[in-house]
Tab-separated table of C-alpha atoms in Angstrom:
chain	number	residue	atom	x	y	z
A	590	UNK	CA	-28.324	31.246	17.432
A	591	UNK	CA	-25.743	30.321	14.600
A	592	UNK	CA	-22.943	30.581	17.087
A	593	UNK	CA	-24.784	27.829	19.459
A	594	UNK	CA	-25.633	25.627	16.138
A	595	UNK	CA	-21.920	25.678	15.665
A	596	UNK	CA	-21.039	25.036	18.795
A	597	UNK	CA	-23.385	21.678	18.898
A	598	UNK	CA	-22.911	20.396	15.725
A	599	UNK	CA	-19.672	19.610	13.530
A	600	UNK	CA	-22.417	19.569	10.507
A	601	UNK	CA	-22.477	22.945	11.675
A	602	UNK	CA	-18.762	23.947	11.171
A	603	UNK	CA	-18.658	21.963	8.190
A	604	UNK	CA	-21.822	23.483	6.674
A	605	UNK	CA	-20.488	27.347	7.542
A	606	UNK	CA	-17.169	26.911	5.937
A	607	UNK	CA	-18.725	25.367	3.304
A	608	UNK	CA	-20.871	29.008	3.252
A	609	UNK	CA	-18.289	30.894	3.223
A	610	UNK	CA	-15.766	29.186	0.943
A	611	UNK	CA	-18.628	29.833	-1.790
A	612	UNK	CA	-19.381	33.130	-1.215
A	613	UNK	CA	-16.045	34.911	-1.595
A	614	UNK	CA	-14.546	31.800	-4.157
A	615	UNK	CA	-13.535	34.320	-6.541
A	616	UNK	CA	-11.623	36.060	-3.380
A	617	UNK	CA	-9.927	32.748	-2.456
A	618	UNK	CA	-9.157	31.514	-5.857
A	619	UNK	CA	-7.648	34.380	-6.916
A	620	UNK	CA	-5.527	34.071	-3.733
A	621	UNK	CA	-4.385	30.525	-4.611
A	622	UNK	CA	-3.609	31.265	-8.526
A	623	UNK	CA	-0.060	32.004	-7.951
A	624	UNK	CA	1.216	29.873	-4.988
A	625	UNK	CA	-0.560	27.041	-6.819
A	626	UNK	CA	-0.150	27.713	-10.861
A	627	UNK	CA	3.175	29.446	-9.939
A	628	UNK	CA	4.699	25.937	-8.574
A	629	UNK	CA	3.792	24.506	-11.922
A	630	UNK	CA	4.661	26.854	-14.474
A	631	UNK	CA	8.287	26.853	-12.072
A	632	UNK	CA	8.514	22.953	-12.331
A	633	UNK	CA	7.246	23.359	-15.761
A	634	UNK	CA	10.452	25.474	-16.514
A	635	UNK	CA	12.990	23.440	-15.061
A	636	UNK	CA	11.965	20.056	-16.618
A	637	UNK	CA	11.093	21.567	-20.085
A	638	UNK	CA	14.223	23.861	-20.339
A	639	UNK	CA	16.756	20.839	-19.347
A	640	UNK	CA	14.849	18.284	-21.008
A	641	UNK	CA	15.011	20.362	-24.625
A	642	UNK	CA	19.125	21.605	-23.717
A	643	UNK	CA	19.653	17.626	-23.517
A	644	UNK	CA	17.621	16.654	-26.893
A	645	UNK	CA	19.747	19.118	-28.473
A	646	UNK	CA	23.172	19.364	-26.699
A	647	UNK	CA	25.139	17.206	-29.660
A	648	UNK	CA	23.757	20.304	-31.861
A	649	UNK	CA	25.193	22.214	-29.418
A	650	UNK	CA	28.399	21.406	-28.982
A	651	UNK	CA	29.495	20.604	-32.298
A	652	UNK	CA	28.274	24.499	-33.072
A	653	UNK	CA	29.994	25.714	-29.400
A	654	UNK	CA	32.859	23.898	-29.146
A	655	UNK	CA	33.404	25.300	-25.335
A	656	UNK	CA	30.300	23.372	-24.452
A	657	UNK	CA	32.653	20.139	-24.728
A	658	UNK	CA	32.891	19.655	-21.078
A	659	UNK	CA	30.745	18.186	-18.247
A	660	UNK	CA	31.661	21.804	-16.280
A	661	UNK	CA	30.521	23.379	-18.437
A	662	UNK	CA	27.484	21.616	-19.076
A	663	UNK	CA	26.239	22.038	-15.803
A	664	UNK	CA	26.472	25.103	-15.376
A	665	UNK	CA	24.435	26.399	-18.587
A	666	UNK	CA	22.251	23.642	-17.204
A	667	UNK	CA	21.844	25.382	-13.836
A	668	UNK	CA	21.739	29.230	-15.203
A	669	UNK	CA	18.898	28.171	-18.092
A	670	UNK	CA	16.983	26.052	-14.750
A	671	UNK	CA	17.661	29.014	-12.499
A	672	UNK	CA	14.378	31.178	-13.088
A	673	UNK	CA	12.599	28.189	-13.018
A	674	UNK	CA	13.585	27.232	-9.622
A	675	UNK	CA	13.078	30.731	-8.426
A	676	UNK	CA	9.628	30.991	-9.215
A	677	UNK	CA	8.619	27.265	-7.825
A	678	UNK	CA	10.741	28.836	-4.790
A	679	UNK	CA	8.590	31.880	-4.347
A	680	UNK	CA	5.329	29.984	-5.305
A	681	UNK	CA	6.044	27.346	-2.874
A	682	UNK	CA	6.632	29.859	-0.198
A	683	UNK	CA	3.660	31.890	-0.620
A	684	UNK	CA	1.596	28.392	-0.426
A	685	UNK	CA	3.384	27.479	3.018
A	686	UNK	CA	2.217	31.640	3.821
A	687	UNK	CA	-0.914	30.838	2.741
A	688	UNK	CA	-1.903	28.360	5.474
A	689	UNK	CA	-1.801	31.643	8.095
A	690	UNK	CA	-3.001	34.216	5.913
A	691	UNK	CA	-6.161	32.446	5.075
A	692	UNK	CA	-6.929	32.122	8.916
A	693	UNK	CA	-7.177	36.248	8.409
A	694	UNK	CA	-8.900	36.061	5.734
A	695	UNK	CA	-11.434	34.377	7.043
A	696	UNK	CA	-11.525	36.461	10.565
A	697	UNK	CA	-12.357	39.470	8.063
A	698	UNK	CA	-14.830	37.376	5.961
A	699	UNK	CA	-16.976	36.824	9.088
A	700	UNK	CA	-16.542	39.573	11.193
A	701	UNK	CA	-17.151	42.285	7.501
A	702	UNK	CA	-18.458	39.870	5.468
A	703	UNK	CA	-15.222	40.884	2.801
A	704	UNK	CA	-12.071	39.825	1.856
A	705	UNK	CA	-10.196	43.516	1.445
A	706	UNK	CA	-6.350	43.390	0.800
A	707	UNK	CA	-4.292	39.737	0.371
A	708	UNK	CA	-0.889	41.924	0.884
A	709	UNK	CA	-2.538	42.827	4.670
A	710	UNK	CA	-3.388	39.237	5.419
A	711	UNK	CA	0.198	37.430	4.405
A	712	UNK	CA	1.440	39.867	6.426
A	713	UNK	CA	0.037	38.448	9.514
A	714	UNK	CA	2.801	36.096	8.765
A	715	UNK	CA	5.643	37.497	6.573
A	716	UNK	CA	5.940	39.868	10.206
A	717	UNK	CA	6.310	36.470	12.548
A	718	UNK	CA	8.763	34.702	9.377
A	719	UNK	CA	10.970	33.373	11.889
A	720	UNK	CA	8.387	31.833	14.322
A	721	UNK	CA	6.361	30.665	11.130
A	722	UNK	CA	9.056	28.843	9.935
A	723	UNK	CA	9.598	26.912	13.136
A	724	UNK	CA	5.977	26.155	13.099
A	725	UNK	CA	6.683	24.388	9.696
A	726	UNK	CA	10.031	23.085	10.284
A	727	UNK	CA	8.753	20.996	13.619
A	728	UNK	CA	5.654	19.777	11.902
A	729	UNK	CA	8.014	18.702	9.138
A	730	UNK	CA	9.762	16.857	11.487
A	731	UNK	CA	6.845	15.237	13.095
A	732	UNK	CA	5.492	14.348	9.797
A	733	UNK	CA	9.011	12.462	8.667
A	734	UNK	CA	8.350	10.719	11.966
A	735	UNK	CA	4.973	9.494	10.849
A	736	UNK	CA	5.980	7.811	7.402
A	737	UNK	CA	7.888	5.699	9.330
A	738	UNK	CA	5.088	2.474	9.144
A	739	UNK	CA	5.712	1.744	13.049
A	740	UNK	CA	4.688	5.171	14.035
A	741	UNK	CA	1.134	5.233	11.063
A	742	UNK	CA	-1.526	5.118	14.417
A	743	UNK	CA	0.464	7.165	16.931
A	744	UNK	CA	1.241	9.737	13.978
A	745	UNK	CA	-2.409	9.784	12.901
A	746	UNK	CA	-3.301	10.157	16.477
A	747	UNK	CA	-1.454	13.253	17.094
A	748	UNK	CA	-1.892	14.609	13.870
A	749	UNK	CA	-5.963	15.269	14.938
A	750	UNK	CA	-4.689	16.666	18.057
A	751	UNK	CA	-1.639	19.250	15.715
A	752	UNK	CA	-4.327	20.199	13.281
A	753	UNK	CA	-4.797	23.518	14.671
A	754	UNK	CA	-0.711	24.698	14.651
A	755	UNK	CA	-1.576	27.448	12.212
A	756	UNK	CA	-4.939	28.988	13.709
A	757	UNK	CA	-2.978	29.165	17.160
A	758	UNK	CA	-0.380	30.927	15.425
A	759	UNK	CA	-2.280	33.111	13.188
A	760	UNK	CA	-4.841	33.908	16.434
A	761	UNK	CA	-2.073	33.793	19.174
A	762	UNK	CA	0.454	35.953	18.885
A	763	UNK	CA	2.423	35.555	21.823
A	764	UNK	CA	2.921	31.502	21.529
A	765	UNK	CA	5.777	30.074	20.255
A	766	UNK	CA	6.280	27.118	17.183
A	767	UNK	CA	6.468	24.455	19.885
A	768	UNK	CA	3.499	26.299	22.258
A	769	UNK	CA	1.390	26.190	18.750
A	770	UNK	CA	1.501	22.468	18.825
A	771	UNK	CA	0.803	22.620	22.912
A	772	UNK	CA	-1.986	24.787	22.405
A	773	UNK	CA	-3.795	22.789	19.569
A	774	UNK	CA	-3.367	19.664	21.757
A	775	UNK	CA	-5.069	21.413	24.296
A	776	UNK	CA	-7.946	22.120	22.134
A	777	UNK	CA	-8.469	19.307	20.627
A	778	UNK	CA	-8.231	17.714	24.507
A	779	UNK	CA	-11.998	16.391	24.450
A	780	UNK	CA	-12.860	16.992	21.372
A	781	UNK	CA	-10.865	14.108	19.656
A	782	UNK	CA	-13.785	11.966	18.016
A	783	UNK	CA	-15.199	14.963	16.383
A	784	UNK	CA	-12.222	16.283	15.199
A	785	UNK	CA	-11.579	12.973	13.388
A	786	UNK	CA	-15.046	13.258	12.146
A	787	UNK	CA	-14.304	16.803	10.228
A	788	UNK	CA	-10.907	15.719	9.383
A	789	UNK	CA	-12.657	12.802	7.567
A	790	UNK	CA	-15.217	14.437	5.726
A	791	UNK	CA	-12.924	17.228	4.294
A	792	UNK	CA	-9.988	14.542	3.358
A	793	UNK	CA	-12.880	12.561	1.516
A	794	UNK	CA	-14.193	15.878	-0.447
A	795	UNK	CA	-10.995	17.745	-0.978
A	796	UNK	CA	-8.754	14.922	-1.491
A	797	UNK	CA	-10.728	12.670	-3.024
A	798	UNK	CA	-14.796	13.298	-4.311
A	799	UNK	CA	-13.662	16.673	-6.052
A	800	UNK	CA	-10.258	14.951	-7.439
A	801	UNK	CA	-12.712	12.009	-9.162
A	802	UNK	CA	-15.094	14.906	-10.560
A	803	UNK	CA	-12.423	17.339	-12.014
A	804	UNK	CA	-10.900	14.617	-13.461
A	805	UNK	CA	-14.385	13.190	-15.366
A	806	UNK	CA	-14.282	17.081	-16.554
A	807	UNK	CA	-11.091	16.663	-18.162
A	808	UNK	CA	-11.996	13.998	-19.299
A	809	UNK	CA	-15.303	15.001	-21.129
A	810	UNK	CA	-13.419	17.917	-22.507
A	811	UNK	CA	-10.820	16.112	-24.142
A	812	UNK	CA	-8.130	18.262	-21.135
A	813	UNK	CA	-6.474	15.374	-20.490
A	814	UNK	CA	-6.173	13.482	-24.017
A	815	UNK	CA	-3.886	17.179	-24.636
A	816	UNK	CA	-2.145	16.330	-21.975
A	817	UNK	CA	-1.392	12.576	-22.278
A	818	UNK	CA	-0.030	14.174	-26.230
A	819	UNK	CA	2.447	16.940	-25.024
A	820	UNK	CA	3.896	14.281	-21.944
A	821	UNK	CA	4.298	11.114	-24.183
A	822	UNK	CA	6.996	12.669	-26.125
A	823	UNK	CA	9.300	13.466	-23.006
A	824	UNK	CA	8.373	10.307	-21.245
A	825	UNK	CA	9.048	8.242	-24.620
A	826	UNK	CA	12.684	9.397	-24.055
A	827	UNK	CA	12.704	7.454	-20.849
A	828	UNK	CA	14.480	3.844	-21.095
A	829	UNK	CA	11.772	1.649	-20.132
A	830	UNK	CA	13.218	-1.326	-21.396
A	831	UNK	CA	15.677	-1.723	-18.507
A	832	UNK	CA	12.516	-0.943	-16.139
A	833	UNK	CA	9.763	-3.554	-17.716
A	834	UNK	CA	12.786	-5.850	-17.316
A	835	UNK	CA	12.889	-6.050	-13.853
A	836	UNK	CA	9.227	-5.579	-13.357
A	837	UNK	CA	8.843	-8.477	-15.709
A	838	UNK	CA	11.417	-10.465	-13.722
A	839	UNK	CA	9.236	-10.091	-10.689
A	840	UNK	CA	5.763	-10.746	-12.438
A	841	UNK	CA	4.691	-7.149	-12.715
A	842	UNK	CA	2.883	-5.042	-15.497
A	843	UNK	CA	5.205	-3.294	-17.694
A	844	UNK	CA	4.686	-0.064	-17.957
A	845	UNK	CA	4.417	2.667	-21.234
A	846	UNK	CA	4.950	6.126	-21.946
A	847	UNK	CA	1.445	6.516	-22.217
A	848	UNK	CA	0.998	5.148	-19.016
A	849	UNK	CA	3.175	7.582	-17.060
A	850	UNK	CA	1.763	10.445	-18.837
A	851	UNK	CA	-1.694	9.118	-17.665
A	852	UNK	CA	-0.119	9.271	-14.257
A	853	UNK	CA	1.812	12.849	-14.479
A	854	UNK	CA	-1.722	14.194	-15.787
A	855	UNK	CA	-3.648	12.545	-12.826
A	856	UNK	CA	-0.853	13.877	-9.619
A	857	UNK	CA	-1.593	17.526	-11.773
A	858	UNK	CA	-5.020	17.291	-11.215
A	859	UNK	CA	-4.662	15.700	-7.837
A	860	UNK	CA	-2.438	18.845	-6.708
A	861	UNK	CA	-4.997	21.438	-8.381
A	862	UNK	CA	-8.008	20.351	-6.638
A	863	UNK	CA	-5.947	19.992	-3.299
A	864	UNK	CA	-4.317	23.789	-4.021
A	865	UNK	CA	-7.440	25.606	-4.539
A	866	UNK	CA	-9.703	23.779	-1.577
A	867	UNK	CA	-7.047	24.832	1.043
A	868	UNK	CA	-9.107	27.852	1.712
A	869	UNK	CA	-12.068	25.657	2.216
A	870	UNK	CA	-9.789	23.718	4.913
A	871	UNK	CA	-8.603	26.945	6.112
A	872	UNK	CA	-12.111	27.999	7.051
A	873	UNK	CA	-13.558	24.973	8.405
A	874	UNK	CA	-10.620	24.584	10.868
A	875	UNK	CA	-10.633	28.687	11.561
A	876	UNK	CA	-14.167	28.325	12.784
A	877	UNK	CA	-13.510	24.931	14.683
A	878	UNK	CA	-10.862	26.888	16.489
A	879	UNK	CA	-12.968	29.506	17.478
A	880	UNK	CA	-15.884	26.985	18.473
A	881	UNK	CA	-12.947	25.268	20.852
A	882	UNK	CA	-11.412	28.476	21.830
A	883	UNK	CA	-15.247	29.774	23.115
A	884	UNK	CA	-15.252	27.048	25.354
A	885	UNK	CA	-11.870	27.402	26.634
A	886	UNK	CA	-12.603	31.469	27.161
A	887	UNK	CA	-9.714	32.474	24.783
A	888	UNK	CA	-12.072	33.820	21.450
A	889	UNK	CA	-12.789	36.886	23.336
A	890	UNK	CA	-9.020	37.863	24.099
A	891	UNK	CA	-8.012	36.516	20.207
A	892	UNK	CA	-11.028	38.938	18.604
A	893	UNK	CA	-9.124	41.944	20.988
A	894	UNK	CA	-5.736	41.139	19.775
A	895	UNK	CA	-6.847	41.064	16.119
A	896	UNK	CA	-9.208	43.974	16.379
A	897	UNK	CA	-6.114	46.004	17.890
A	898	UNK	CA	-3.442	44.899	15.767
A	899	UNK	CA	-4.604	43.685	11.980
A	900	UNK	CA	-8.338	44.917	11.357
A	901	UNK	CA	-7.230	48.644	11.663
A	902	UNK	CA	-4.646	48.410	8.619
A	903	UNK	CA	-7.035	45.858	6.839
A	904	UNK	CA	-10.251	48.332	6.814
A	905	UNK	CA	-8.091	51.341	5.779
A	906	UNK	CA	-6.761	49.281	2.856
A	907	UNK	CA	-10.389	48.261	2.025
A	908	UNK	CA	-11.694	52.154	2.363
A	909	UNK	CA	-8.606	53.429	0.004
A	910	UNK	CA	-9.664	50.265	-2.437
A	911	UNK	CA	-13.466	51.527	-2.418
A	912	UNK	CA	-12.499	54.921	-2.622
C-alpha cells in the first residue's frame, strides 16, 4: 500500500524521506559532524594560523633573524597551514563519500529499520574509489559547463535528468562514471516534470526555508553577534579604502568590516544547514530511484545485488555492536 502511494505521488517520496530523515537524525547527524565541522575547523586553521604568523612576523624576524627572507617565509607559512589543509582535505573527501554512502544507509534504514555501522556504508564507495571519482570528476565538468550563462537552461535541463549519478552508482555496481549519467537519464526519461517538482521543493527547504530559520536562531541567541566580534578584527585588517574607492567611483555602497563579517557568518550558516540536510536529499532521491527503478524492473535485481554483497557484512557489524 505505501509502496503504490509512493509510486503515485511525489508528496509521497517527499513525505517518506521526510520520515525517515527524522527518525534516525541522530544517526545521520552524527554521520555529517566530521565531513561538515571538519571542513571548518580545517579552513578555520589555515586562515587563523597565517593570518596571526602575518600580525606578528616583524616580531618575528627581528627575534629570528633567518626568518629575513621571502623563502623562508613561505615555507613556515606552508608547514604551520599544513595540518590545516589536511584535515579540510580529509573532511572534504569524506563529504564527496558521503553522497554514496548515505544511499546505503538508507537501503538499511528501510529494509531493518537501523542505521548499524558508517565504516560498512563508506565502504560501498571507498571499494569503487576510482569509478567514484570519475563519477565526480565528469559531473564537475558538466557543472563548469553550466556556469557558463549561455548554457543556464540546457544545464538546468540536464541537471534534473543527472540527479540520480550517485544512486545508480551506489545501487549499480557494474555501470561505469559515464553509464551513471546514462542510466539516470534514462530514469528520469518520463518523469521530467516531477522530478523538477521534488528538486524544487527540497532546494526551497534545504537551501533556503531552513537557512532563514537557523539563522533567526542565531540570531535570538545572540550566535551570530559572537561571531560578527571574533571576524571584525581579521576583516578590519583588510584595506577597504582602495575597495570603497572604486565602488564609490561606480556609484556603489561601500562596504565595512562589519559588513563582511555579517556576510562570512551568513555563507557559515548557509553551508551548515546545506551539510547536515544532505541526508535528507540523500533519502528523498534513494527512494525516487527505487520508485523509477520499479517501473523500469531493475529494484528487484539492485535489492539481490545489495542483499548478496553489503547487507551480510552490515548485519554482522550490527550483531557484534548489540552484542
Amino acid at each position: 500500500m505505501a509502496k503504490n502511494k509512493l509510486s503515485d505521488s511525489i508528496w509521497g517520496v517527499l513525505g517518506e524521506g521526510i520520515k525517515l530523515y527524522c527518525m534516525h537524525f541522530k544517526k545521520y547527524s552524527q554521520y555529517m559532524l566530521f565531513p561538515v565541522l571538519g571542513q571548518f575547523a580545517g579552513l578555520f586553521w589555515v586562515f587563523g594560523t597565517s593570518w596571526l604568523f602575518s600580525q606578528n612576523l616583524d616580531y618575528l624576524t627581528r627575534e629570528i633573524p633567518a626568518l629575513d627572507s621571502f623563502g623562508t617565509v613561505m615555507v613556515c607559512l606552508m608547514l604551520i597551514t599544513l595540518p590545516g589543509l589536511i584535515l579540510w582535505m580529509k573532511a572534504f573527501w569524506d563529504y564527496l563519500v558521503a553522497y554514496g554512502a548515505l544511499n546505503s544507509m538508507t537501503e538499511a534504514a528501510m529494509s531493518t529499520g537501523k542505521i548499524y555501522d558508517f565504516p560498512a556504508y563508506n565502504a560501498v564507495v571507498t571499494r569503487r574509489a576510482a569509478s567514484f571519482i570519475g563519477v565526480w570528476l565528469l559531473f564537475s565538468l558538466f557543472s563548469l559547463v553550466s556556469v557558463i550563462p549561455f548554457f543556464w537552461v540546457i544545464g538546468l535541463i540536464f541537471f534534473v535528468y543527472f540527479v540520480l549519478i550517485f544512486q545508480v552508482f551506489t545501487f549499480e555496481e557494474d555501470v561505469s562514471p559515464s553509464g551513471c549519467f546514462k542510466r539516470s537519464l534514462m530514469l528520469i526519461k518520463g518523469n521530467f516534470a516531477r522530478t523538477l517538482a521534488i528538486m524544487v521543493v527540497l532546494f526551497a527547504v534545504t537551501y533556503y526555508f531552513l537557512e532563514i530559520g537557523v539563522s533567526v536562531i542565531f540570531d535570538a541567541l545572540k550566535i551570530s553577534d559572537f561571531f560578527y566580534g571574533i571576524l571584525e578584527g581579521w576583516t578590519s585588517t583588510i584595506p577597504l579604502d582602495s575597495i570603497n574607492s572604486i565602488l564609490a567611483m561606480v556609484g556603489l555602497v561601500q562596504i565595512t568590516p562589519l559588513d563582511i563579517s555579517k556576510s562570512v557568518v551568513q555563507q557559515i550558516i548557509f553551508f551548515l544547514v546545506v551539510g547536515f540536510t544532505l541526508p535528507l536529499r540523500s533519502i528523498v532521491w534513494t527512494l525516487w530511484y527505487k520508485v523509477l527503478g520499479e517501473k523500469d524492473g531493475v529494484p528487484s535485481k539492485v535489492s539481490h545485488k545489495t542483499s548478496k554483497k553489503l547487507d551480510p557484512e552490515i548485519i554482522k557489524r550490527a550483531k557484534e555492536k548489540d552484542e
